[in-house]
């Protein structure tokens, strides 16, 4: 079930907007029994929405910021989720060494190389990785690393969303930050 931004408990940290979340979740191609690792969970909106699609699997959210942890906990409770496990820590050290078939990276704090190594080592043969970046530098670094590790068929989507805001009798469009959504399958290695 798609969750609108207004339905999430929101605090100080920025949230992945609903349109970007919808495309990101679609790119993950979740299965009912998927195990999703949500790296840099932030406010948890991606992982929480994914948890509503995973009936027999689970989401493991990794977040280092205390502010994010509290917001995620509130949203887990609000949406009555029993299939979301939250881990306080940095990736890749905090990622459990278990088999998983989906990984989403929303933030890597400079550890993208090591997180990709974890994905290559522990994810299942049919695993899928989706990475959202905002800056051109992060996009460039991520693309270089994926190519260095031998990933083929790297898909990149650039999304730009504008929202209408009433200005007197008129509606003016205000743009959100453009987002790059990168998708690779492990079997393309």
Short mmCIF file of N, CA and C in Angstrom, two decimals:
data_model
loop_
_atom_site.label_atom_id
_atom_site.label_comp_id
_atom_site.label_asym_id
_atom_site.label_seq_id
_atom_site.Cartn_x
_atom_site.Cartn_y
_atom_site.Cartn_z
N UNK A 1 0.85 -1.17 0.00
CA UNK A 1 0.00 0.00 0.00
C UNK A 1 0.90 1.23 0.00
N UNK A 2 0.67 2.12 -0.95
CA UNK A 2 1.47 3.35 -1.00
C UNK A 2 1.07 4.27 0.16
N UNK A 3 2.06 4.83 0.82
CA UNK A 3 1.83 5.71 1.96
C UNK A 3 2.16 7.14 1.54
N UNK A 4 1.27 8.05 1.79
CA UNK A 4 1.50 9.46 1.47
C UNK A 4 2.37 10.11 2.53
N UNK A 5 3.12 11.14 2.13
CA UNK A 5 4.02 11.84 3.05
C UNK A 5 3.30 12.30 4.32
N UNK A 6 2.09 12.83 4.15
CA UNK A 6 1.35 13.38 5.29
C UNK A 6 0.99 12.32 6.33
N UNK A 7 1.04 11.04 5.95
CA UNK A 7 0.69 9.96 6.87
C UNK A 7 1.84 9.54 7.78
N UNK A 8 3.07 9.92 7.42
CA UNK A 8 4.22 9.58 8.25
C UNK A 8 4.39 10.57 9.38
N UNK A 9 4.87 10.08 10.52
CA UNK A 9 5.34 10.95 11.59
C UNK A 9 6.64 11.54 11.04
N UNK A 10 6.77 12.85 11.08
CA UNK A 10 7.94 13.50 10.51
C UNK A 10 8.57 14.42 11.55
N UNK A 11 9.88 14.32 11.67
CA UNK A 11 10.62 15.17 12.60
C UNK A 11 11.60 16.04 11.82
N UNK A 12 12.84 16.17 12.31
CA UNK A 12 13.82 17.09 11.75
C UNK A 12 14.47 16.61 10.45
N UNK A 13 14.72 15.32 10.32
CA UNK A 13 15.46 14.81 9.17
C UNK A 13 14.61 14.85 7.90
N UNK A 14 15.25 15.06 6.75
CA UNK A 14 14.49 15.07 5.49
C UNK A 14 13.94 13.68 5.17
N UNK A 15 12.83 13.66 4.46
CA UNK A 15 12.17 12.41 4.13
C UNK A 15 12.18 12.24 2.61
N UNK A 16 12.32 11.00 2.15
CA UNK A 16 12.20 10.73 0.72
C UNK A 16 10.74 10.97 0.34
N UNK A 17 10.54 11.86 -0.61
CA UNK A 17 9.17 12.26 -0.99
C UNK A 17 8.43 11.11 -1.66
N UNK A 18 7.09 11.15 -1.55
CA UNK A 18 6.25 10.02 -1.94
C UNK A 18 6.41 9.60 -3.40
N UNK A 19 6.64 10.53 -4.31
CA UNK A 19 6.79 10.16 -5.71
C UNK A 19 8.10 9.39 -5.93
N UNK A 20 9.17 9.85 -5.29
CA UNK A 20 10.46 9.17 -5.38
C UNK A 20 10.37 7.82 -4.68
N UNK A 21 9.68 7.80 -3.55
CA UNK A 21 9.50 6.54 -2.81
C UNK A 21 8.76 5.52 -3.67
N UNK A 22 7.72 5.95 -4.38
CA UNK A 22 6.93 5.04 -5.21
C UNK A 22 7.81 4.40 -6.30
N UNK A 23 8.65 5.21 -6.95
CA UNK A 23 9.52 4.68 -8.00
C UNK A 23 10.60 3.77 -7.39
N UNK A 24 11.17 4.19 -6.26
CA UNK A 24 12.20 3.40 -5.60
C UNK A 24 11.66 2.03 -5.20
N UNK A 25 10.49 2.01 -4.59
CA UNK A 25 9.88 0.73 -4.18
C UNK A 25 9.60 -0.13 -5.41
N UNK A 26 9.13 0.47 -6.48
CA UNK A 26 8.87 -0.28 -7.72
C UNK A 26 10.17 -0.88 -8.26
N UNK A 27 11.26 -0.12 -8.21
CA UNK A 27 12.55 -0.61 -8.71
C UNK A 27 13.08 -1.78 -7.87
N UNK A 28 12.73 -1.83 -6.60
CA UNK A 28 13.17 -2.93 -5.74
C UNK A 28 12.54 -4.27 -6.13
N UNK A 29 11.40 -4.24 -6.79
CA UNK A 29 10.69 -5.47 -7.20
C UNK A 29 10.62 -6.48 -6.05
N UNK A 30 10.01 -6.03 -4.98
CA UNK A 30 9.90 -6.86 -3.78
C UNK A 30 9.05 -8.10 -4.02
N UNK A 31 9.40 -9.16 -3.31
CA UNK A 31 8.61 -10.38 -3.30
C UNK A 31 7.98 -10.50 -1.90
N UNK A 32 6.92 -11.28 -1.75
CA UNK A 32 6.31 -11.40 -0.42
C UNK A 32 7.27 -11.87 0.67
N UNK A 33 8.31 -12.63 0.28
CA UNK A 33 9.25 -13.16 1.28
C UNK A 33 10.62 -12.47 1.22
N UNK A 34 10.70 -11.29 0.61
CA UNK A 34 11.98 -10.58 0.50
C UNK A 34 12.53 -10.21 1.87
N UNK A 35 13.85 -10.24 1.95
CA UNK A 35 14.58 -9.68 3.09
C UNK A 35 15.28 -8.45 2.54
N UNK A 36 14.86 -7.28 3.00
CA UNK A 36 15.40 -6.01 2.51
C UNK A 36 16.29 -5.38 3.57
N UNK A 37 17.50 -5.03 3.18
CA UNK A 37 18.40 -4.26 4.04
C UNK A 37 18.27 -2.81 3.60
N UNK A 38 17.85 -1.92 4.51
CA UNK A 38 17.67 -0.50 4.23
C UNK A 38 18.83 0.25 4.89
N UNK A 39 19.84 0.59 4.08
CA UNK A 39 21.07 1.22 4.58
C UNK A 39 20.90 2.73 4.59
N UNK A 40 21.18 3.33 5.73
CA UNK A 40 20.99 4.77 5.87
C UNK A 40 19.50 5.08 5.87
N UNK A 41 18.79 4.40 6.74
CA UNK A 41 17.32 4.43 6.74
C UNK A 41 16.74 5.83 6.94
N UNK A 42 17.49 6.73 7.55
CA UNK A 42 17.00 8.10 7.71
C UNK A 42 15.76 8.16 8.58
N UNK A 43 14.65 8.57 7.99
CA UNK A 43 13.38 8.59 8.73
C UNK A 43 12.59 7.30 8.52
N UNK A 44 13.14 6.39 7.70
CA UNK A 44 12.56 5.06 7.54
C UNK A 44 11.45 4.94 6.52
N UNK A 45 11.17 6.00 5.77
CA UNK A 45 9.99 5.96 4.90
C UNK A 45 10.08 4.89 3.82
N UNK A 46 11.25 4.67 3.23
CA UNK A 46 11.40 3.63 2.20
C UNK A 46 11.16 2.26 2.83
N UNK A 47 11.90 1.95 3.88
CA UNK A 47 11.79 0.64 4.51
C UNK A 47 10.41 0.37 5.08
N UNK A 48 9.80 1.38 5.67
CA UNK A 48 8.47 1.20 6.25
C UNK A 48 7.45 0.92 5.16
N UNK A 49 7.52 1.69 4.07
CA UNK A 49 6.59 1.40 2.97
C UNK A 49 6.85 0.00 2.41
N UNK A 50 8.12 -0.38 2.26
CA UNK A 50 8.44 -1.72 1.76
C UNK A 50 7.88 -2.81 2.67
N UNK A 51 7.95 -2.58 3.97
CA UNK A 51 7.46 -3.57 4.93
C UNK A 51 5.97 -3.86 4.73
N UNK A 52 5.23 -2.89 4.21
CA UNK A 52 3.79 -3.13 3.98
C UNK A 52 3.56 -4.05 2.77
N UNK A 53 4.58 -4.21 1.92
CA UNK A 53 4.48 -5.10 0.75
C UNK A 53 5.05 -6.49 1.02
N UNK A 54 5.84 -6.61 2.06
CA UNK A 54 6.53 -7.88 2.35
C UNK A 54 5.75 -8.63 3.44
N UNK A 55 4.91 -9.55 3.03
CA UNK A 55 4.06 -10.23 4.02
C UNK A 55 4.78 -11.36 4.75
N UNK A 56 5.74 -12.02 4.12
CA UNK A 56 6.43 -13.15 4.74
C UNK A 56 7.93 -12.93 4.91
N UNK A 57 8.40 -11.72 4.66
CA UNK A 57 9.81 -11.41 4.81
C UNK A 57 9.97 -10.33 5.85
N UNK A 58 11.05 -9.54 5.71
CA UNK A 58 11.22 -8.46 6.66
C UNK A 58 12.16 -7.40 6.12
N UNK A 59 12.12 -6.26 6.78
CA UNK A 59 13.01 -5.14 6.49
C UNK A 59 13.94 -4.98 7.68
N UNK A 60 15.23 -4.81 7.38
CA UNK A 60 16.20 -4.51 8.42
C UNK A 60 16.75 -3.12 8.12
N UNK A 61 16.38 -2.16 8.95
CA UNK A 61 16.82 -0.78 8.77
C UNK A 61 18.08 -0.50 9.55
N UNK A 62 19.06 0.10 8.89
CA UNK A 62 20.33 0.47 9.53
C UNK A 62 20.40 1.99 9.56
N UNK A 63 20.49 2.57 10.75
CA UNK A 63 20.55 4.03 10.87
C UNK A 63 21.48 4.41 12.01
N UNK A 64 22.33 5.41 11.78
CA UNK A 64 23.30 5.84 12.79
C UNK A 64 22.83 7.03 13.61
N UNK A 65 21.90 7.83 13.07
CA UNK A 65 21.46 9.05 13.74
C UNK A 65 20.34 8.79 14.74
N UNK A 66 20.52 9.24 15.98
CA UNK A 66 19.50 9.08 17.02
C UNK A 66 18.16 9.68 16.59
N UNK A 67 18.20 10.85 15.93
CA UNK A 67 16.96 11.52 15.50
C UNK A 67 16.17 10.61 14.57
N UNK A 68 16.88 9.97 13.66
CA UNK A 68 16.21 9.07 12.72
C UNK A 68 15.62 7.86 13.42
N UNK A 69 16.34 7.32 14.38
CA UNK A 69 15.87 6.12 15.10
C UNK A 69 14.53 6.36 15.76
N UNK A 70 14.40 7.49 16.43
CA UNK A 70 13.15 7.79 17.13
C UNK A 70 11.98 7.94 16.16
N UNK A 71 12.23 8.61 15.03
CA UNK A 71 11.18 8.79 14.03
C UNK A 71 10.78 7.44 13.44
N UNK A 72 11.76 6.61 13.14
CA UNK A 72 11.47 5.27 12.59
C UNK A 72 10.63 4.47 13.58
N UNK A 73 11.02 4.49 14.85
CA UNK A 73 10.27 3.74 15.87
C UNK A 73 8.82 4.21 15.95
N UNK A 74 8.62 5.52 15.88
CA UNK A 74 7.25 6.05 15.92
C UNK A 74 6.45 5.58 14.71
N UNK A 75 7.08 5.55 13.54
CA UNK A 75 6.36 5.12 12.33
C UNK A 75 6.12 3.62 12.31
N UNK A 76 7.05 2.83 12.84
CA UNK A 76 6.82 1.38 12.96
C UNK A 76 5.58 1.14 13.81
N UNK A 77 5.50 1.86 14.91
CA UNK A 77 4.34 1.73 15.79
C UNK A 77 3.06 2.22 15.11
N UNK A 78 3.14 3.37 14.44
CA UNK A 78 1.97 3.95 13.78
C UNK A 78 1.38 3.00 12.74
N UNK A 79 2.26 2.33 11.96
CA UNK A 79 1.78 1.44 10.91
C UNK A 79 1.68 -0.01 11.38
N UNK A 80 1.89 -0.23 12.69
CA UNK A 80 1.69 -1.54 13.31
C UNK A 80 2.50 -2.63 12.60
N UNK A 81 3.78 -2.36 12.37
CA UNK A 81 4.63 -3.30 11.64
C UNK A 81 5.32 -4.26 12.59
N UNK A 82 5.28 -5.52 12.25
CA UNK A 82 5.98 -6.54 13.03
C UNK A 82 7.16 -7.12 12.24
N UNK A 83 7.32 -6.68 11.00
CA UNK A 83 8.37 -7.22 10.13
C UNK A 83 9.46 -6.18 9.82
N UNK A 84 9.67 -5.25 10.73
CA UNK A 84 10.71 -4.23 10.57
C UNK A 84 11.62 -4.31 11.78
N UNK A 85 12.90 -4.59 11.52
CA UNK A 85 13.91 -4.64 12.57
C UNK A 85 14.83 -3.43 12.40
N UNK A 86 15.01 -2.67 13.45
CA UNK A 86 15.83 -1.46 13.40
C UNK A 86 17.14 -1.69 14.12
N UNK A 87 18.25 -1.37 13.45
CA UNK A 87 19.58 -1.52 14.04
C UNK A 87 20.26 -0.15 14.06
N UNK A 88 20.73 0.23 15.24
CA UNK A 88 21.46 1.49 15.41
C UNK A 88 22.93 1.22 15.11
N UNK A 89 23.43 1.86 14.05
CA UNK A 89 24.84 1.68 13.71
C UNK A 89 25.13 2.16 12.31
N UNK A 90 26.39 2.02 11.94
CA UNK A 90 26.86 2.40 10.60
C UNK A 90 27.00 1.17 9.73
N UNK A 91 26.72 1.35 8.47
CA UNK A 91 26.93 0.28 7.51
C UNK A 91 28.36 0.39 6.97
N UNK A 92 28.98 -0.71 6.67
CA UNK A 92 28.44 -2.06 6.64
C UNK A 92 28.55 -2.82 7.96
N UNK A 93 29.27 -2.24 8.95
CA UNK A 93 29.50 -2.97 10.20
C UNK A 93 28.22 -3.45 10.86
N UNK A 94 27.16 -2.65 10.80
CA UNK A 94 25.91 -2.99 11.50
C UNK A 94 24.99 -3.91 10.69
N UNK A 95 25.33 -4.17 9.43
CA UNK A 95 24.48 -5.05 8.61
C UNK A 95 24.72 -6.49 9.05
N UNK A 96 23.66 -7.22 9.36
CA UNK A 96 23.85 -8.62 9.74
C UNK A 96 24.44 -9.42 8.57
N UNK A 97 25.27 -10.39 8.88
CA UNK A 97 25.87 -11.25 7.86
C UNK A 97 24.92 -12.41 7.56
N UNK A 98 23.79 -12.07 6.95
CA UNK A 98 22.76 -13.05 6.60
C UNK A 98 22.48 -12.93 5.10
N UNK A 99 21.84 -13.94 4.55
CA UNK A 99 21.42 -13.87 3.15
C UNK A 99 20.22 -12.93 3.04
N UNK A 100 20.24 -12.08 2.05
CA UNK A 100 19.12 -11.18 1.78
C UNK A 100 19.02 -11.00 0.28
N UNK A 101 17.83 -10.64 -0.19
CA UNK A 101 17.64 -10.53 -1.64
C UNK A 101 17.41 -9.11 -2.14
N UNK A 102 17.31 -8.15 -1.24
CA UNK A 102 17.13 -6.76 -1.65
C UNK A 102 17.93 -5.86 -0.72
N UNK A 103 18.51 -4.82 -1.32
CA UNK A 103 19.19 -3.80 -0.53
C UNK A 103 18.84 -2.45 -1.13
N UNK A 104 18.53 -1.51 -0.23
CA UNK A 104 18.34 -0.13 -0.63
C UNK A 104 19.36 0.70 0.12
N UNK A 105 20.07 1.58 -0.61
CA UNK A 105 21.03 2.47 0.02
C UNK A 105 20.54 3.90 -0.18
N UNK A 106 20.16 4.53 0.92
CA UNK A 106 19.73 5.91 0.89
C UNK A 106 20.79 6.84 1.42
N UNK A 107 21.78 6.27 2.10
CA UNK A 107 22.90 7.03 2.64
C UNK A 107 24.01 6.07 3.01
N UNK A 108 25.24 6.44 2.66
CA UNK A 108 26.36 5.53 2.92
C UNK A 108 27.47 6.15 3.77
N UNK A 109 27.39 7.44 4.02
CA UNK A 109 28.38 8.17 4.82
C UNK A 109 29.81 7.81 4.40
N UNK A 110 30.04 7.78 3.11
CA UNK A 110 31.39 7.52 2.61
C UNK A 110 31.82 6.07 2.61
N UNK A 111 30.91 5.14 2.91
CA UNK A 111 31.26 3.72 3.00
C UNK A 111 30.69 2.89 1.85
N UNK A 112 30.39 3.53 0.72
CA UNK A 112 29.75 2.82 -0.39
C UNK A 112 30.54 1.59 -0.82
N UNK A 113 31.85 1.71 -0.93
CA UNK A 113 32.68 0.58 -1.37
C UNK A 113 32.49 -0.64 -0.46
N UNK A 114 32.55 -0.42 0.85
CA UNK A 114 32.41 -1.53 1.80
C UNK A 114 30.99 -2.07 1.83
N UNK A 115 30.00 -1.21 1.63
CA UNK A 115 28.61 -1.67 1.59
C UNK A 115 28.40 -2.54 0.35
N UNK A 116 28.95 -2.11 -0.78
CA UNK A 116 28.84 -2.92 -2.00
C UNK A 116 29.52 -4.28 -1.83
N UNK A 117 30.65 -4.30 -1.13
CA UNK A 117 31.33 -5.57 -0.87
C UNK A 117 30.46 -6.50 -0.03
N UNK A 118 29.74 -5.93 0.95
CA UNK A 118 28.81 -6.73 1.76
C UNK A 118 27.70 -7.29 0.87
N UNK A 119 27.15 -6.44 0.00
CA UNK A 119 26.10 -6.88 -0.92
C UNK A 119 26.60 -8.04 -1.79
N UNK A 120 27.77 -7.91 -2.34
CA UNK A 120 28.33 -8.95 -3.22
C UNK A 120 28.55 -10.25 -2.44
N UNK A 121 29.02 -10.15 -1.20
CA UNK A 121 29.35 -11.33 -0.41
C UNK A 121 28.12 -12.04 0.17
N UNK A 122 27.15 -11.28 0.68
CA UNK A 122 26.07 -11.91 1.45
C UNK A 122 24.71 -11.99 0.75
N UNK A 123 24.48 -11.18 -0.26
CA UNK A 123 23.15 -11.22 -0.89
C UNK A 123 23.01 -12.47 -1.74
N UNK A 124 21.76 -12.85 -1.96
CA UNK A 124 21.46 -14.05 -2.74
C UNK A 124 21.74 -13.81 -4.22
N UNK A 125 21.80 -14.88 -4.97
CA UNK A 125 22.12 -14.82 -6.40
C UNK A 125 21.14 -13.94 -7.19
N UNK A 126 19.88 -13.90 -6.75
CA UNK A 126 18.85 -13.12 -7.45
C UNK A 126 18.63 -11.75 -6.81
N UNK A 127 19.62 -11.27 -6.07
CA UNK A 127 19.46 -10.02 -5.31
C UNK A 127 19.43 -8.80 -6.22
N UNK A 128 18.76 -7.77 -5.72
CA UNK A 128 18.65 -6.50 -6.43
C UNK A 128 19.07 -5.39 -5.48
N UNK A 129 19.79 -4.41 -6.03
CA UNK A 129 20.29 -3.28 -5.26
C UNK A 129 19.75 -2.00 -5.89
N UNK A 130 19.18 -1.13 -5.05
CA UNK A 130 18.71 0.18 -5.50
C UNK A 130 19.38 1.23 -4.62
N UNK A 131 19.95 2.24 -5.28
CA UNK A 131 20.69 3.30 -4.58
C UNK A 131 20.12 4.64 -5.01
N UNK A 132 19.74 5.48 -4.04
CA UNK A 132 19.29 6.83 -4.35
C UNK A 132 20.40 7.81 -3.98
N UNK A 133 20.72 8.71 -4.91
CA UNK A 133 21.71 9.75 -4.64
C UNK A 133 21.15 11.10 -5.07
N UNK A 134 21.68 12.14 -4.46
CA UNK A 134 21.24 13.50 -4.80
C UNK A 134 22.33 14.24 -5.55
N UNK A 135 23.58 14.08 -5.10
CA UNK A 135 24.66 14.89 -5.69
C UNK A 135 25.28 14.21 -6.90
N UNK A 136 25.82 15.01 -7.79
CA UNK A 136 26.51 14.48 -8.97
C UNK A 136 27.76 13.70 -8.56
N UNK A 137 28.42 14.15 -7.49
CA UNK A 137 29.62 13.46 -7.02
C UNK A 137 29.27 12.05 -6.52
N UNK A 138 28.19 11.93 -5.77
CA UNK A 138 27.76 10.61 -5.29
C UNK A 138 27.36 9.72 -6.46
N UNK A 139 26.67 10.29 -7.42
CA UNK A 139 26.29 9.53 -8.61
C UNK A 139 27.55 9.02 -9.32
N UNK A 140 28.51 9.91 -9.54
CA UNK A 140 29.74 9.54 -10.24
C UNK A 140 30.52 8.48 -9.47
N UNK A 141 30.69 8.68 -8.16
CA UNK A 141 31.43 7.72 -7.34
C UNK A 141 30.75 6.35 -7.35
N UNK A 142 29.43 6.35 -7.22
CA UNK A 142 28.68 5.09 -7.18
C UNK A 142 28.78 4.36 -8.52
N UNK A 143 28.61 5.09 -9.61
CA UNK A 143 28.71 4.48 -10.94
C UNK A 143 30.11 3.89 -11.15
N UNK A 144 31.14 4.62 -10.74
CA UNK A 144 32.52 4.13 -10.89
C UNK A 144 32.72 2.84 -10.10
N UNK A 145 32.23 2.80 -8.86
CA UNK A 145 32.38 1.60 -8.03
C UNK A 145 31.63 0.42 -8.63
N UNK A 146 30.39 0.64 -9.07
CA UNK A 146 29.61 -0.45 -9.66
C UNK A 146 30.32 -1.03 -10.88
N UNK A 147 30.88 -0.17 -11.71
CA UNK A 147 31.62 -0.63 -12.89
C UNK A 147 32.90 -1.35 -12.48
N UNK A 148 33.58 -0.80 -11.47
CA UNK A 148 34.82 -1.43 -10.97
C UNK A 148 34.55 -2.85 -10.49
N UNK A 149 33.41 -3.07 -9.83
CA UNK A 149 33.07 -4.41 -9.34
C UNK A 149 32.52 -5.31 -10.43
N UNK A 150 32.27 -4.76 -11.62
CA UNK A 150 31.85 -5.60 -12.73
C UNK A 150 30.35 -5.69 -12.97
N UNK A 151 29.58 -4.82 -12.31
CA UNK A 151 28.14 -4.83 -12.58
C UNK A 151 27.88 -4.37 -14.01
N UNK A 152 26.97 -5.06 -14.67
CA UNK A 152 26.56 -4.68 -16.02
C UNK A 152 25.09 -4.28 -15.96
N UNK A 153 24.58 -3.74 -17.02
CA UNK A 153 23.16 -3.34 -17.08
C UNK A 153 22.78 -2.44 -15.90
N UNK A 154 23.58 -1.43 -15.65
CA UNK A 154 23.32 -0.48 -14.58
C UNK A 154 22.26 0.50 -15.10
N UNK A 155 21.14 0.56 -14.40
CA UNK A 155 20.06 1.48 -14.79
C UNK A 155 20.13 2.72 -13.91
N UNK A 156 20.02 3.88 -14.55
CA UNK A 156 19.99 5.14 -13.80
C UNK A 156 18.76 5.91 -14.26
N UNK A 157 17.95 6.33 -13.30
CA UNK A 157 16.78 7.15 -13.58
C UNK A 157 16.97 8.46 -12.82
N UNK A 158 16.73 9.57 -13.50
CA UNK A 158 16.77 10.87 -12.84
C UNK A 158 15.33 11.35 -12.70
N UNK A 159 14.93 11.63 -11.47
CA UNK A 159 13.56 12.09 -11.20
C UNK A 159 13.57 13.52 -10.71
N UNK A 160 12.70 14.29 -11.29
CA UNK A 160 12.49 15.66 -10.82
C UNK A 160 10.99 15.84 -10.59
N UNK A 161 10.65 16.25 -9.40
CA UNK A 161 9.25 16.41 -9.02
C UNK A 161 9.03 17.87 -8.65
N UNK A 162 7.93 18.42 -9.13
CA UNK A 162 7.52 19.77 -8.73
C UNK A 162 6.17 19.69 -8.05
N UNK A 163 5.95 20.54 -7.07
CA UNK A 163 4.67 20.58 -6.35
C UNK A 163 4.03 21.94 -6.55
N UNK A 164 2.72 21.91 -6.76
CA UNK A 164 1.97 23.15 -6.90
C UNK A 164 1.71 23.78 -5.54
N UNK A 165 1.89 25.10 -5.48
CA UNK A 165 1.63 25.84 -4.25
C UNK A 165 0.78 27.06 -4.63
N UNK A 166 -0.28 27.27 -3.86
CA UNK A 166 -1.17 28.40 -4.14
C UNK A 166 -0.49 29.71 -3.78
N UNK A 167 -0.48 30.61 -4.73
CA UNK A 167 0.02 31.98 -4.54
C UNK A 167 -1.14 32.89 -4.96
N UNK A 168 -1.92 33.31 -3.98
CA UNK A 168 -3.13 34.08 -4.29
C UNK A 168 -4.05 33.22 -5.15
N UNK A 169 -4.52 33.74 -6.27
CA UNK A 169 -5.42 32.95 -7.12
C UNK A 169 -4.67 32.00 -8.06
N UNK A 170 -3.33 31.98 -8.00
CA UNK A 170 -2.53 31.20 -8.94
C UNK A 170 -1.88 29.99 -8.26
N UNK A 171 -1.46 29.06 -9.09
CA UNK A 171 -0.70 27.92 -8.61
C UNK A 171 0.69 28.00 -9.22
N UNK A 172 1.70 28.03 -8.36
CA UNK A 172 3.08 28.09 -8.82
C UNK A 172 3.75 26.77 -8.48
N UNK A 173 4.57 26.28 -9.42
CA UNK A 173 5.26 25.01 -9.21
C UNK A 173 6.61 25.25 -8.54
N UNK A 174 6.88 24.48 -7.49
CA UNK A 174 8.15 24.52 -6.76
C UNK A 174 8.83 23.18 -6.89
N UNK A 175 10.07 23.17 -7.35
CA UNK A 175 10.79 21.92 -7.58
C UNK A 175 11.42 21.36 -6.32
N UNK A 176 11.37 20.05 -6.21
CA UNK A 176 12.10 19.31 -5.17
C UNK A 176 13.50 19.02 -5.74
N UNK A 177 14.41 18.54 -4.90
CA UNK A 177 15.74 18.17 -5.38
C UNK A 177 15.63 17.03 -6.39
N UNK A 178 16.36 17.11 -7.50
CA UNK A 178 16.41 15.97 -8.42
C UNK A 178 17.08 14.78 -7.72
N UNK A 179 16.63 13.59 -8.02
CA UNK A 179 17.15 12.38 -7.40
C UNK A 179 17.59 11.42 -8.50
N UNK A 180 18.72 10.74 -8.27
CA UNK A 180 19.17 9.69 -9.18
C UNK A 180 18.88 8.36 -8.51
N UNK A 181 18.17 7.49 -9.22
CA UNK A 181 17.83 6.17 -8.71
C UNK A 181 18.61 5.15 -9.57
N UNK A 182 19.55 4.47 -8.93
CA UNK A 182 20.43 3.51 -9.60
C UNK A 182 19.97 2.10 -9.23
N UNK A 183 19.83 1.24 -10.23
CA UNK A 183 19.38 -0.13 -9.99
C UNK A 183 20.31 -1.12 -10.68
N UNK A 184 20.73 -2.15 -9.93
CA UNK A 184 21.52 -3.25 -10.50
C UNK A 184 21.04 -4.56 -9.91
N UNK A 185 21.21 -5.61 -10.70
CA UNK A 185 20.94 -6.97 -10.24
C UNK A 185 22.25 -7.68 -10.02
N UNK A 186 22.32 -8.47 -8.95
CA UNK A 186 23.56 -9.19 -8.65
C UNK A 186 23.93 -10.14 -9.78
N UNK A 187 22.94 -10.73 -10.44
CA UNK A 187 23.26 -11.67 -11.50
C UNK A 187 23.80 -11.00 -12.75
N UNK A 188 23.96 -9.65 -12.73
CA UNK A 188 24.60 -8.96 -13.86
C UNK A 188 26.11 -8.83 -13.63
N UNK A 189 26.59 -9.39 -12.51
CA UNK A 189 28.04 -9.36 -12.23
C UNK A 189 28.78 -10.27 -13.20
#
